[in-house]
Amino acid sequence: MNLNPRYVLQLLEQKGILDHKKAESIEYESIKNNIPIDQYLFKHTTLDKKDILSTISSLLKVTYVDIATSAVDPQALGFVSEFMARKYNIVPVRYDGQTETITIATTDPFDISVSDFLSRKTGKKIILALGYADDIRKTIDLAYSQSLTPEIKEALKEAQATHLIKQPQSAGAVIKEAPISKIVSTILEFAVKSRASDIHIEPEELRTRVRYRVDGILQDKLTLPRGIHDAIVSRIKILSEMKIDEKRIPQDGRFYFKMGEEEDDLRISTLPTVNGEKVVLRLLKKTGGMPSLNELGLRGSPLKNLEESILKTYGIVLVTGPTGSGKTTTLYSILSMLNKPSVNILTLEDPVEYKIPGINQVQINIQAGLTFATGLRAFLRQDPNIILVGEIRDKDTTQLTIQAALTGHLVFSTLHTNDAATAIPRLIDLGGEPFLIASVLNASLAQRIVRKICHYCKRIYEPSEELQKNIKLVLGSLLPKPYTEDKPIQLTKGEGCDECNQTGYLGRMAIFEVLKISHSINTMILKQASSKEINEQAKKEGMITIKQDGYLKALDGMTTVEEILRVAEI
């Protein structure tokens, strides 16, 4: 591509991506070193590749595709062999069955010879779209080697041969077809291999999109022909014992999936949308056991304070945080630690996520009248030592939880609050008397989940001065000694590799703050002090906040500052 540097830089200026002085400097350096402007922008500036490519594509009036975030379309891949993809450095991105058009990512969207060759070879209309060279190479490696795509491609060919895609049969006939069964099983196998916690199967107008939540982040992985969507949903409904013919209302179900030694409990939820039924499958591992508190990310004074609180024979310990912050996992980890033959542990959950041997677990059933409040009343007659209440939601549950703690039971529960201190005013709002809360509350813990840096591709770097100042300001006296003597702060990040699917992250951990109820905080509860006042007092007494815990873990090379700011900027 012959690009005029001035036109490209002017457009970047108009978009506010570059200032005039910087643009002039880039133009001079590009011409002086005889480097094409697109290559110079990619290799010698810190500009985002998306900004560069979208600017070039709008200038050239061609389609731009961000391959790094696009799902793999097995049908499109089926038309272009790996040999051709590598030879011409191209990636088939999507196939439109209605117009019989294949969109192909390339670094040169004006290469007519490639377009004509592929059109003759495939018998389809070809659209060449602009893509980033490195992303094209990585996607060729991933798309043609990962187990998901070849398996699905074969199943789709079989489905086409039996006319399942173009002429869907009745649900009863379709679910027995081997290709559909194979597609569903491959989707599940890939989820287990890639450590996904959820699978989203979403119908769109022209295709079905499959996304996986890996380490807390949703990623596009696959697109399927729209014609087999109903068949896939029916297959999943049969496995999870749902009504196949009921498509107007949401349904829930579950089934087990075993791959090798690993067994997963799958929770299924269907939802009718304008394009068809969306399905979400949550994977819960049955093998591997519960992680310890240390493995979850608790250490130092927060771990010591929590252990002191849970070893008391009575009182309340609260775990707070938004949905998906790992509260249930932390509570299960605590219960596994306290689980002994001499202790009677009862849990009341909605739903029961993991089954723990030796613990009596009860699931809420609102239609049958089993709520948190009615369940708690029954629990008090079951001679428990330890009670877990899944969530404190209303006045009745609040008062019964306090009553259980007052009568000599150790009670654990969760609340949806942003930090540990806000749990106290929230309990008062839900009908708890301040003097009773002060007498039974042992500790309040807040947490968030962050991704861990991939240990295969991690590297050390020196952050900007502004970020270094921010870390020093947030940590204050907690800043490790080497950095207090004007030594530059060093952080770690993952560069992206095959092990972490080019994300730079592999696995997850939690960051915490543990508010231990001291005498002075007890007094503040009685006076109904605000969460801000309680938080300030707790910090004076040595409480490490979520953000501080995150920054300390970033300094230890466990996670990145970007992850901390993503989840803990409250």
Coordinates of C-alpha atoms in Angstrom, one line a residue:
M1 CA 0.0 0.0 0.0
N2 CA 1.3 3.4 -1.0
L3 CA 0.1 5.8 1.7
N4 CA 0.7 9.5 1.8
P5 CA 2.2 10.2 5.3
R6 CA 0.7 13.7 5.4
Y7 CA -2.9 12.5 4.7
V8 CA -2.6 9.7 7.4
L9 CA -1.2 12.1 10.0
Q10 CA -3.7 14.8 9.2
L11 CA -6.6 12.3 9.8
L12 CA -5.0 11.2 13.1
E13 CA -4.8 14.9 14.1
Q14 CA -8.5 15.4 13.2
K15 CA -9.5 12.5 15.3
G16 CA -7.5 13.9 18.3
I17 CA -5.2 11.0 18.4
L18 CA -2.1 13.1 17.6
D19 CA -1.2 16.7 18.2
H20 CA 0.3 18.8 15.3
K21 CA 3.9 18.9 16.7
K22 CA 4.0 15.2 17.2
A23 CA 2.6 14.6 13.7
E24 CA 5.3 16.7 12.1
S25 CA 8.0 14.9 14.1
I26 CA 6.6 11.5 12.9
E27 CA 6.4 12.6 9.3
Y28 CA 10.0 13.9 9.4
E29 CA 11.4 10.6 11.0
S30 CA 9.4 8.4 8.6
I31 CA 10.7 10.2 5.5
K32 CA 14.3 10.5 6.8
N33 CA 14.6 6.8 7.6
N34 CA 12.6 5.7 4.4
I35 CA 10.1 3.7 6.5
P36 CA 6.5 3.5 5.2
I37 CA 4.2 5.6 7.4
D38 CA 2.0 2.6 8.5
Q39 CA 5.1 0.6 9.5
Y40 CA 6.6 3.6 11.3
L41 CA 3.4 4.2 13.3
F42 CA 3.2 0.5 14.3
K43 CA 6.9 0.0 15.3
H44 CA 8.1 3.4 16.5
T45 CA 5.1 5.0 18.3
T46 CA 2.9 4.0 21.2
L47 CA -0.3 4.6 19.3
D48 CA -3.0 2.0 19.5
K49 CA -3.0 -0.3 16.5
K50 CA -6.8 0.0 16.2
D51 CA -6.6 3.8 15.9
I52 CA -3.9 3.4 13.2
L53 CA -5.7 0.8 11.2
S54 CA -9.2 2.4 11.4
T55 CA -7.6 5.7 10.2
I56 CA -5.9 4.0 7.3
S57 CA -9.0 2.0 6.3
S58 CA -11.2 5.2 6.3
L59 CA -8.6 7.0 4.2
L60 CA -8.4 4.1 1.7
K61 CA -12.2 3.5 1.9
V62 CA -11.8 -0.2 2.7
T63 CA -13.2 -2.5 5.4
Y64 CA -11.2 -2.8 8.6
V65 CA -11.4 -5.9 10.8
D66 CA -9.9 -6.3 14.3
I67 CA -8.9 -9.9 14.1
A68 CA -7.6 -10.1 17.7
T69 CA -11.2 -9.7 19.1
S70 CA -13.1 -11.4 16.3
A71 CA -14.5 -14.9 16.7
V72 CA -13.3 -17.7 14.5
D73 CA -15.8 -18.7 11.8
P74 CA -15.3 -22.4 11.0
Q75 CA -17.3 -22.2 7.8
A76 CA -15.1 -19.4 6.5
L77 CA -11.9 -21.3 7.5
G78 CA -13.2 -24.4 5.7
F79 CA -13.0 -22.5 2.3
V80 CA -9.3 -21.5 2.7
S81 CA -6.6 -24.1 3.5
E82 CA -3.9 -23.4 6.1
F83 CA -1.3 -23.6 3.2
M84 CA -3.1 -20.8 1.3
A85 CA -3.5 -18.7 4.5
R86 CA 0.2 -18.9 5.3
K87 CA 1.3 -18.3 1.6
Y88 CA -0.7 -15.1 1.2
N89 CA -0.8 -14.1 4.9
I90 CA -4.6 -14.0 5.0
V91 CA -7.3 -15.1 7.5
P92 CA -10.9 -15.9 6.5
V93 CA -12.9 -13.9 9.1
R94 CA -16.6 -14.7 8.3
Y95 CA -18.8 -16.3 5.7
D96 CA -22.3 -14.9 4.8
G97 CA -24.3 -17.9 3.5
Q98 CA -27.1 -15.6 2.0
T99 CA -24.8 -13.6 -0.3
E100 CA -22.1 -16.4 -0.5
T101 CA -19.4 -13.9 0.5
I102 CA -16.2 -14.6 2.4
T103 CA -14.6 -11.7 4.2
I104 CA -10.8 -12.2 4.4
A105 CA -8.3 -10.2 6.5
T106 CA -5.1 -9.1 4.7
T107 CA -2.4 -6.5 5.0
D108 CA -3.1 -5.4 1.4
P109 CA -6.8 -5.1 0.6
F110 CA -6.0 -4.0 -3.0
D111 CA -4.3 -7.2 -4.0
I112 CA -6.6 -8.2 -6.9
S113 CA -4.5 -11.3 -7.8
V114 CA -5.2 -12.8 -4.4
S115 CA -8.9 -11.8 -4.6
D116 CA -9.3 -13.3 -8.0
F117 CA -7.5 -16.5 -7.2
L118 CA -9.6 -17.1 -4.0
S119 CA -12.8 -16.3 -5.9
R120 CA -12.0 -19.0 -8.5
K121 CA -10.8 -21.5 -5.9
T122 CA -13.8 -21.2 -3.6
G123 CA -16.5 -20.2 -6.1
K124 CA -17.6 -17.4 -3.6
K125 CA -17.5 -13.6 -3.6
I126 CA -14.4 -12.3 -1.8
I127 CA -14.1 -9.1 0.2
L128 CA -10.6 -8.2 1.3
A129 CA -10.5 -6.3 4.6
L130 CA -7.5 -4.5 6.2
G131 CA -6.0 -6.4 9.2
Y132 CA -2.9 -6.1 11.4
A133 CA 0.0 -8.3 10.1
D134 CA 1.0 -9.7 13.6
D135 CA -2.7 -10.5 14.4
I136 CA -3.1 -12.3 11.1
R137 CA 0.0 -14.5 11.8
K138 CA -1.2 -15.3 15.4
T139 CA -4.7 -16.1 14.2
I140 CA -3.5 -18.5 11.5
D141 CA -1.5 -20.3 14.2
L142 CA -4.5 -20.4 16.6
A143 CA -7.3 -21.0 14.1
Y144 CA -5.8 -23.9 12.2
S145 CA -4.2 -25.6 15.2
Q146 CA -6.6 -25.3 18.1
S147 CA -8.9 -28.3 18.6
L148 CA -12.1 -26.3 18.5
T149 CA -12.2 -25.3 14.9
P150 CA -11.2 -28.5 13.0
E151 CA -13.7 -30.5 15.0
I152 CA -16.5 -28.0 14.3
K153 CA -15.6 -27.7 10.7
E154 CA -15.9 -31.5 10.2
A155 CA -19.3 -31.5 12.0
L156 CA -20.6 -28.6 9.9
K157 CA -19.6 -30.3 6.7
E158 CA -21.6 -33.4 7.9
A159 CA -24.5 -31.2 8.9
Q160 CA -24.5 -29.6 5.4
A161 CA -24.3 -33.0 3.8
T162 CA -27.5 -34.0 5.8
H163 CA -29.2 -30.7 5.0
L164 CA -29.4 -29.8 8.7
I165 CA -28.3 -26.2 8.2
K166 CA -30.5 -25.3 5.2
Q167 CA -33.5 -27.3 6.1
P168 CA -33.7 -27.7 9.9
Q169 CA -35.8 -30.7 10.9
S170 CA -38.1 -31.1 13.9
A171 CA -36.3 -30.7 17.3
G172 CA -36.8 -34.4 18.1
A173 CA -35.0 -35.5 15.0
V174 CA -32.3 -32.9 15.1
I175 CA -31.0 -33.6 18.6
K176 CA -30.3 -37.2 17.6
E177 CA -28.1 -36.2 14.7
A178 CA -24.4 -36.9 15.3
P179 CA -23.1 -33.6 13.9
I180 CA -25.2 -31.5 16.4
S181 CA -24.2 -33.7 19.3
K182 CA -20.5 -33.4 18.2
I183 CA -20.7 -29.6 18.0
V184 CA -22.2 -29.3 21.5
S185 CA -19.6 -31.7 22.9
T186 CA -16.7 -29.9 21.2
I187 CA -17.9 -26.5 22.6
L188 CA -17.9 -28.0 26.1
E189 CA -14.5 -29.7 25.7
F190 CA -13.0 -26.5 24.5
A191 CA -14.5 -24.6 27.5
V192 CA -12.8 -27.1 29.9
K193 CA -9.5 -26.9 28.1
S194 CA -9.5 -23.1 28.1
R195 CA -10.5 -22.9 31.8
A196 CA -13.7 -21.1 31.0
S197 CA -16.2 -20.4 33.8
D198 CA -19.2 -19.6 31.4
I199 CA -20.2 -20.3 27.8
H200 CA -22.6 -17.9 26.1
I201 CA -24.4 -19.2 23.0
E202 CA -26.1 -16.1 21.5
P203 CA -28.4 -16.0 18.4
E204 CA -27.9 -13.1 16.0
E205 CA -29.8 -12.2 12.9
L206 CA -27.5 -14.0 10.5
R207 CA -25.3 -16.2 12.7
T208 CA -24.9 -17.7 16.2
R209 CA -22.0 -16.3 18.4
V210 CA -20.2 -18.5 21.0
R211 CA -18.3 -16.7 23.7
Y212 CA -16.3 -18.0 26.6
R213 CA -15.6 -16.2 29.9
V214 CA -12.0 -16.9 30.7
D215 CA -10.4 -15.4 33.8
G216 CA -13.5 -13.2 34.2
I217 CA -13.3 -11.7 30.7
L218 CA -15.7 -12.6 27.9
Q219 CA -13.9 -13.6 24.6
D220 CA -15.4 -14.3 21.2
K221 CA -14.3 -17.7 20.1
L222 CA -16.6 -19.0 17.4
T223 CA -19.4 -18.2 15.0
L224 CA -21.8 -20.8 13.7
P225 CA -24.5 -20.8 10.9
R226 CA -27.8 -19.5 12.2
G227 CA -29.6 -22.5 10.8
I228 CA -28.3 -24.9 13.5
H229 CA -28.9 -22.6 16.5
D230 CA -32.3 -24.2 17.4
A231 CA -30.8 -27.7 17.1
I232 CA -27.9 -26.8 19.4
V233 CA -30.3 -25.3 22.0
S234 CA -32.6 -28.4 21.8
R235 CA -29.6 -30.7 22.3
I236 CA -28.6 -28.7 25.5
K237 CA -32.2 -28.7 26.7
I238 CA -32.4 -32.5 26.4
L239 CA -29.1 -32.9 28.3
S240 CA -30.3 -30.6 31.1
E241 CA -33.9 -32.0 31.2
M242 CA -35.7 -28.9 30.1
K243 CA -38.9 -28.6 27.9
I244 CA -37.7 -28.5 24.3
D245 CA -41.0 -27.0 22.9
E246 CA -41.1 -24.2 25.5
K247 CA -39.3 -21.2 24.0
R248 CA -41.4 -18.3 25.4
I249 CA -40.1 -18.3 28.9
P250 CA -36.7 -18.6 30.6
Q251 CA -35.8 -22.1 31.8
D252 CA -33.1 -23.5 34.2
G253 CA -31.4 -26.9 34.2
R254 CA -28.2 -28.7 35.0
F255 CA -26.2 -31.7 33.8
Y256 CA -22.7 -33.2 34.4
F257 CA -19.9 -33.3 31.8
K258 CA -16.8 -35.5 32.2
M259 CA -13.6 -35.1 30.2
G260 CA -10.8 -37.3 31.2
E261 CA -10.3 -37.2 34.9
E262 CA -12.1 -33.8 35.2
E263 CA -15.8 -33.6 35.9
D264 CA -17.9 -30.4 35.7
D265 CA -21.3 -29.6 37.0
L266 CA -23.0 -27.4 34.4
R267 CA -25.8 -24.9 35.3
I268 CA -27.9 -24.0 32.3
S269 CA -30.0 -20.9 31.8
T270 CA -32.1 -20.1 28.6
L271 CA -33.5 -16.7 27.8
P272 CA -35.9 -15.9 24.9
T273 CA -34.5 -12.9 22.8
V274 CA -35.8 -11.3 19.6
N275 CA -33.4 -13.5 17.6
G276 CA -34.1 -16.8 19.4
E277 CA -33.1 -18.4 22.7
K278 CA -29.8 -17.4 24.3
V279 CA -28.1 -20.1 26.4
V280 CA -25.6 -19.5 29.2
L281 CA -23.8 -22.5 30.6
R282 CA -21.9 -22.1 33.9
L283 CA -19.1 -24.6 34.6
L284 CA -18.5 -25.6 38.2
K285 CA -15.6 -28.0 38.8
K286 CA -16.5 -31.1 40.9
T287 CA -12.8 -32.2 41.0
G288 CA -9.8 -30.4 42.5
G289 CA -11.1 -29.5 46.0
M290 CA -11.5 -26.1 47.6
P291 CA -8.6 -23.6 47.5
S292 CA -7.1 -22.5 50.8
L293 CA -7.4 -18.9 52.0
N294 CA -3.7 -18.4 51.1
E295 CA -4.3 -19.8 47.5
L296 CA -7.2 -17.3 47.1
G297 CA -4.8 -14.4 47.8
L298 CA -5.2 -13.8 51.6
R299 CA -1.9 -13.2 53.3
G300 CA -0.3 -11.1 56.0
S301 CA -2.4 -9.1 58.5
P302 CA -5.7 -9.5 56.5
L303 CA -5.3 -13.3 56.7
K304 CA -4.4 -13.1 60.5
N305 CA -7.4 -10.9 61.2
L306 CA -9.8 -13.1 59.3
E307 CA -8.5 -16.3 61.0
E308 CA -8.9 -14.8 64.4
S309 CA -12.6 -13.8 63.5
I310 CA -13.6 -17.3 62.2
L311 CA -12.0 -19.2 65.1
K312 CA -14.5 -17.6 67.6
T313 CA -17.3 -19.8 68.7
Y314 CA -20.1 -17.2 67.9
G315 CA -20.6 -14.0 66.0
I316 CA -21.1 -12.8 62.4
V317 CA -18.5 -12.7 59.6
L318 CA -19.6 -10.9 56.5
V319 CA -18.1 -11.2 53.0
T320 CA -19.0 -8.3 50.7
G321 CA -18.5 -7.3 47.1
P322 CA -20.4 -7.1 43.8
T323 CA -21.8 -10.2 41.9
G324 CA -19.0 -12.3 40.5
S325 CA -16.3 -11.2 43.0
G326 CA -15.7 -14.6 44.4
K327 CA -17.6 -14.3 47.7
T328 CA -19.1 -17.8 47.6
T329 CA -15.7 -19.4 46.9
T330 CA -14.2 -17.5 49.9
L331 CA -17.0 -18.7 52.2
Y332 CA -16.7 -22.3 50.9
S333 CA -12.9 -22.1 51.6
I334 CA -13.6 -21.0 55.2
L335 CA -16.2 -23.7 55.7
S336 CA -13.8 -26.4 54.4
M337 CA -11.2 -25.2 56.9
L338 CA -13.7 -25.4 59.8
N339 CA -15.3 -28.7 58.6
K340 CA -14.7 -31.3 61.3
P341 CA -16.6 -34.4 62.6
S342 CA -17.2 -32.5 65.9
V343 CA -18.9 -29.5 64.2
N344 CA -22.4 -29.3 62.7
I345 CA -22.4 -27.0 59.7
L346 CA -25.6 -25.9 57.9
T347 CA -25.8 -23.8 54.8
L348 CA -28.8 -22.1 53.2
E349 CA -28.0 -21.1 49.6
D350 CA -29.5 -19.9 46.4
P351 CA -28.4 -22.0 44.6
V352 CA -26.0 -24.6 46.1
E353 CA -22.9 -24.1 43.9
Y354 CA -20.5 -26.7 45.2
K355 CA -21.3 -29.8 47.3
I356 CA -19.0 -30.2 50.2
P357 CA -18.9 -33.6 52.0
G358 CA -19.7 -33.4 55.7
I359 CA -21.7 -30.2 55.4
N360 CA -25.6 -30.1 55.4
Q361 CA -26.5 -27.9 52.4
V362 CA -30.0 -26.6 51.8
Q363 CA -31.2 -24.9 48.6
I364 CA -33.8 -22.0 48.7
N365 CA -37.1 -22.9 47.1
I366 CA -39.3 -19.8 47.1
Q367 CA -42.3 -21.6 45.4
A368 CA -42.4 -24.1 48.2
G369 CA -42.0 -21.4 50.9
L370 CA -38.4 -22.1 51.7
T371 CA -36.8 -18.7 51.9
F372 CA -33.7 -17.5 53.8
A373 CA -35.9 -16.4 56.7
T374 CA -38.0 -19.6 57.0
G375 CA -34.8 -21.7 56.5
L376 CA -33.0 -19.9 59.2
R377 CA -35.8 -20.4 61.7
A378 CA -35.7 -24.2 61.0
F379 CA -31.9 -24.2 61.3
L380 CA -32.0 -22.9 64.9
R381 CA -33.8 -26.1 65.8
Q382 CA -31.2 -28.3 64.1
D383 CA -28.4 -27.9 66.8
P384 CA -25.9 -26.1 64.5
N385 CA -22.5 -24.8 65.4
I386 CA -21.9 -22.9 62.2
I387 CA -24.5 -21.5 59.8
L388 CA -23.9 -20.0 56.3
V389 CA -26.7 -17.8 55.0
G390 CA -26.2 -17.2 51.3
E391 CA -27.2 -13.6 51.3
I392 CA -28.8 -11.1 53.8
R393 CA -31.5 -9.5 51.7
D394 CA -34.3 -8.4 54.0
K395 CA -35.3 -7.4 57.5
D396 CA -36.4 -10.9 58.6
T397 CA -33.1 -12.5 57.5
T398 CA -31.1 -9.7 59.1
Q399 CA -32.8 -10.0 62.5
L400 CA -32.7 -13.9 62.4
T401 CA -29.0 -13.8 61.5
I402 CA -28.2 -11.5 64.5
Q403 CA -30.5 -13.7 66.7
A404 CA -28.5 -16.8 65.7
A405 CA -25.2 -15.2 66.5
L406 CA -26.5 -13.9 69.9
T407 CA -27.6 -17.4 70.8
G408 CA -24.0 -18.8 70.4
H409 CA -23.7 -19.7 66.7
L410 CA -21.0 -18.6 64.3
V411 CA -22.8 -17.2 61.2
F412 CA -21.3 -16.4 57.8
S413 CA -23.2 -14.4 55.1
T414 CA -22.7 -12.0 52.2
L415 CA -23.8 -8.5 51.4
H416 CA -23.7 -6.5 48.1
T417 CA -21.6 -3.5 49.2
N418 CA -18.5 -1.9 47.7
D419 CA -16.3 -2.0 50.7
A420 CA -16.0 -3.7 54.1
A421 CA -17.1 -0.6 56.1
T422 CA -20.3 0.0 54.2
A423 CA -21.6 -3.4 55.4
I424 CA -22.3 -1.9 58.8
P425 CA -24.7 0.9 57.8
R426 CA -26.2 -1.5 55.3
L427 CA -27.1 -4.0 58.1
I428 CA -28.7 -1.1 60.1
D429 CA -30.7 -0.1 57.0
L430 CA -31.9 -3.8 56.8
G431 CA -33.4 -3.6 60.3
G432 CA -30.5 -4.6 62.5
E433 CA -30.2 -2.8 65.9
P434 CA -26.9 -0.9 66.2
F435 CA -26.3 -2.2 69.8
L436 CA -26.9 -5.8 68.7
I437 CA -24.7 -5.5 65.6
A438 CA -21.9 -4.1 67.8
S439 CA -22.1 -7.1 70.1
V440 CA -22.1 -9.9 67.4
L441 CA -20.1 -8.6 64.4
N442 CA -16.6 -10.2 64.3
A443 CA -15.3 -9.0 60.9
S444 CA -16.4 -7.6 57.5
L445 CA -14.4 -8.7 54.5
A446 CA -14.6 -7.1 51.0
Q447 CA -13.0 -8.6 47.9
R448 CA -12.6 -8.4 44.1
I449 CA -11.2 -10.8 41.5
V450 CA -8.2 -9.9 39.4
R451 CA -6.4 -11.8 36.7
K452 CA -2.9 -13.1 37.4
I453 CA 0.0 -12.4 35.1
C454 CA 1.0 -15.3 32.8
H455 CA 4.2 -16.8 34.3
Y456 CA 5.2 -18.0 30.8
C457 CA 5.6 -14.6 29.3
K458 CA 6.0 -12.2 32.2
R459 CA 8.6 -9.4 32.0
I460 CA 9.6 -6.5 34.3
Y461 CA 9.2 -2.9 33.2
E462 CA 9.5 0.6 34.8
P463 CA 6.1 2.4 34.9
S464 CA 5.6 6.1 34.1
E465 CA 6.5 8.7 36.8
E466 CA 2.8 9.5 37.3
L467 CA 1.9 5.9 38.0
Q468 CA 4.9 5.6 40.4
K469 CA 3.7 8.7 42.3
N470 CA 0.2 7.2 42.5
I471 CA 1.4 3.9 43.9
K472 CA 3.6 5.7 46.5
L473 CA 0.6 7.9 47.5
V474 CA -1.9 5.0 47.8
L475 CA 0.5 2.7 49.7
G476 CA 2.1 5.4 52.0
S477 CA 3.8 3.6 54.9
L478 CA 3.0 0.2 53.4
L479 CA 5.4 0.8 50.4
P480 CA 8.2 -1.9 50.6
K481 CA 11.6 -0.6 51.8
P482 CA 13.6 -0.7 48.6
Y483 CA 11.3 1.8 47.0
T484 CA 11.3 4.3 49.9
E485 CA 15.0 5.1 49.2
D486 CA 14.2 6.8 45.8
K487 CA 14.6 3.5 43.9
P488 CA 12.4 3.4 40.8
I489 CA 9.3 1.2 41.1
Q490 CA 9.4 -1.9 38.9
L491 CA 6.2 -3.7 37.8
T492 CA 5.5 -6.9 35.8
K493 CA 3.3 -7.6 32.9
G494 CA 2.6 -10.5 30.5
E495 CA 3.6 -9.9 26.8
G496 CA 1.1 -12.5 25.5
C497 CA 1.9 -16.0 24.4
D498 CA 0.2 -19.3 23.3
E499 CA -0.3 -20.4 26.9
C500 CA -2.4 -17.4 27.8
N501 CA -4.0 -17.0 24.4
Q502 CA -2.0 -13.7 23.8
T503 CA -3.8 -12.0 26.8
G504 CA -0.8 -11.8 29.1
Y505 CA -2.9 -13.2 32.0
L506 CA -3.3 -16.8 33.2
G507 CA -5.6 -17.7 36.2
R508 CA -7.2 -15.5 38.8
M509 CA -6.8 -14.5 42.4
A510 CA -8.6 -12.1 44.8
I511 CA -7.6 -8.9 46.5
F512 CA -9.1 -8.2 49.9
E513 CA -9.7 -5.8 52.8
V514 CA -10.6 -7.2 56.2
L515 CA -12.2 -4.9 58.7
K516 CA -11.7 -6.3 62.2
I517 CA -14.2 -5.0 64.7
S518 CA -12.2 -3.3 67.4
H519 CA -13.4 -1.5 70.6
S520 CA -13.3 1.9 68.9
I521 CA -15.2 0.7 65.8
N522 CA -17.8 -0.9 68.2
T523 CA -18.3 2.5 69.7
M524 CA -18.8 4.0 66.2
I525 CA -21.4 1.4 65.3
L526 CA -23.4 2.3 68.5
K527 CA -23.2 6.0 67.4
Q528 CA -24.3 5.0 63.9
A529 CA -21.2 6.6 62.3
S530 CA -21.0 6.7 58.5
S531 CA -19.1 4.1 56.5
K532 CA -16.5 6.8 55.6
E533 CA -15.8 7.5 59.2
I534 CA -15.6 3.8 60.0
N535 CA -13.3 3.2 57.1
E536 CA -10.9 6.1 58.2
Q537 CA -10.8 4.7 61.7
A538 CA -10.1 1.2 60.4
K539 CA -7.2 2.5 58.3
K540 CA -5.7 4.3 61.3
E541 CA -5.8 0.9 63.1
G542 CA -3.9 -0.8 60.3
M543 CA -6.5 -2.0 57.9
I544 CA -5.1 -2.6 54.4
T545 CA -7.7 -1.5 51.7
I546 CA -8.6 -3.4 48.6
K547 CA -6.6 -1.0 46.4
Q548 CA -3.5 -1.2 48.7
D549 CA -3.7 -5.0 48.8
G550 CA -3.9 -4.9 45.0
Y551 CA -0.9 -2.6 44.6
L552 CA 1.2 -4.7 47.0
K553 CA 0.4 -7.8 44.8
A554 CA 1.3 -5.8 41.7
L555 CA 4.7 -4.9 43.2
D556 CA 5.1 -8.6 44.0
G557 CA 4.6 -9.4 40.3
M558 CA 1.3 -11.3 40.8
T559 CA -1.0 -9.0 38.9
T560 CA -1.0 -5.7 37.0
V561 CA -2.0 -2.2 38.1
E562 CA -4.4 -2.1 35.2
E563 CA -6.3 -5.0 36.7
I564 CA -6.4 -3.4 40.1
L565 CA -7.8 -0.1 38.6
R566 CA -10.3 -2.1 36.6
V567 CA -12.0 -3.7 39.6
A568 CA -11.0 -1.6 42.7
E569 CA -11.5 2.0 41.5
I570 CA -14.4 2.7 43.9

